Amino acid sequence: QVQLVESGGGLVQAGGSLRLSCAASGLTFSSYTMGWFRQAPGKERQFVAGIDWSTNYADSVKGRFTISRDNAKKTVYLQMNALKPEDTAVYYCAADHRWGLPPSSSLTEYDYWGQGTQVSVSS
């Protein structure tokens, strides 16, 4: 079955950096659009970034976060720089079977989800 396993979360001070990883199995990784979403306490899950052959970012992270993928390792990454306290959330990796469209920012378009990894940014 499909598994998406996130790692790399933790506690960091404002202005610091983290790199999240999501290792995929059970799917033809190179054919899937991959996305990162996040959910803060009491808030809805929101789009952060997506990647197929192109990339797409939420306005709130443009210029600070970079999504990338390694198809040979079946892994997608999220490099997060200049972190802010408002970036604190559980970060989820997701896979969308569609390819060749701009990566969707809609949760409902993604077929598979990981369990999430906590990112906490202190001020």
Coordinates of C-alpha atoms in Angstrom, one line a residue, residues 19-110:
R19 CA 14.5 20.7 6.1
L20 CA 11.6 18.3 6.0
S21 CA 11.7 15.0 4.1
C22 CA 8.9 12.8 2.9
A23 CA 9.8 9.2 1.8
A24 CA 7.2 7.6 -0.4
S25 CA 6.6 3.9 -1.1
G26 CA 3.9 1.9 -2.9
L27 CA 3.5 4.3 -5.8
T28 CA 5.1 5.3 -9.0
F29 CA 6.7 8.3 -7.4
S30 CA 7.9 10.1 -10.5
S31 CA 4.4 10.2 -11.9
Y32 CA 2.8 11.9 -8.9
T33 CA 2.6 15.5 -8.0
M34 CA 3.8 16.0 -4.4
G35 CA 2.6 18.6 -2.0
W36 CA 3.3 19.9 1.5
F37 CA 0.4 21.2 3.7
R38 CA 0.4 22.4 7.3
Q39 CA -2.2 22.6 10.1
A40 CA -1.8 24.9 13.1
P41 CA -3.9 24.2 16.3
G42 CA -7.5 25.3 15.8
K43 CA -7.0 26.1 12.1
E44 CA -7.7 24.4 8.8
R45 CA -5.1 22.5 6.9
Q46 CA -3.5 24.8 4.3
F47 CA -1.4 24.4 1.2
V48 CA 2.3 25.2 1.6
A49 CA 4.0 24.1 -1.7
G50 CA 3.6 21.6 -4.5
I51 CA 5.9 20.1 -7.2
D52 CA 5.6 18.1 -10.4
W53 CA 7.7 19.4 -13.2
S54 CA 7.0 22.9 -11.9
T55 CA 6.5 24.3 -8.4
N56 CA 3.8 26.2 -6.6
Y57 CA 3.9 28.1 -3.3
A58 CA 1.6 29.7 -0.9
D59 CA 2.1 33.4 -0.7
S60 CA 3.0 33.2 2.9
V61 CA 6.1 31.1 2.2
K62 CA 7.4 32.4 -1.1
G63 CA 11.0 33.4 -0.9
R64 CA 11.5 31.4 2.3
F65 CA 10.6 27.8 1.5
T66 CA 11.8 25.6 -1.3
I67 CA 10.2 22.4 -2.4
S68 CA 12.3 19.8 -4.3
R69 CA 12.2 16.1 -5.2
D70 CA 14.5 13.2 -5.8
N71 CA 12.7 10.7 -7.9
A72 CA 15.5 8.1 -7.5
K73 CA 15.1 8.2 -3.7
K74 CA 11.3 8.6 -4.0
T75 CA 11.6 11.6 -1.6
V76 CA 10.2 15.1 -1.6
Y77 CA 11.8 17.8 0.5
L78 CA 10.8 21.1 2.0
Q79 CA 13.6 23.5 2.9
M80 CA 12.3 26.1 5.3
N81 CA 14.4 29.2 5.9
A82 CA 13.8 32.4 7.9
L83 CA 11.2 30.6 10.0
K84 CA 8.6 32.6 11.9
P85 CA 6.5 31.7 14.9
E86 CA 3.4 31.6 12.6
D87 CA 5.0 28.7 10.7
T88 CA 4.4 26.5 13.7
A89 CA 2.2 23.7 12.7
V90 CA 2.0 20.0 11.8
Y91 CA 3.4 19.6 8.3
Y92 CA 1.9 16.9 6.1
C93 CA 3.2 15.4 2.8
A94 CA 0.6 14.5 0.2
A95 CA 0.5 12.8 -3.2
D96 CA -1.7 13.6 -6.2
H97 CA -1.9 11.1 -9.1
R98 CA -2.4 13.9 -11.6
W99 CA 0.7 15.2 -13.5
G100 CA 1.3 18.0 -15.9
L101 CA -1.0 20.6 -14.3
P102 CA 0.3 23.3 -11.9
P103 CA 0.5 21.6 -8.5
S104 CA -2.9 22.0 -6.9
S105 CA -3.4 23.9 -3.6
S106 CA -6.6 22.1 -2.9
L107 CA -6.6 19.4 -0.2
T108 CA -9.3 17.4 -2.1
E109 CA -7.1 16.9 -5.1
Y110 CA -4.5 14.8 -3.1

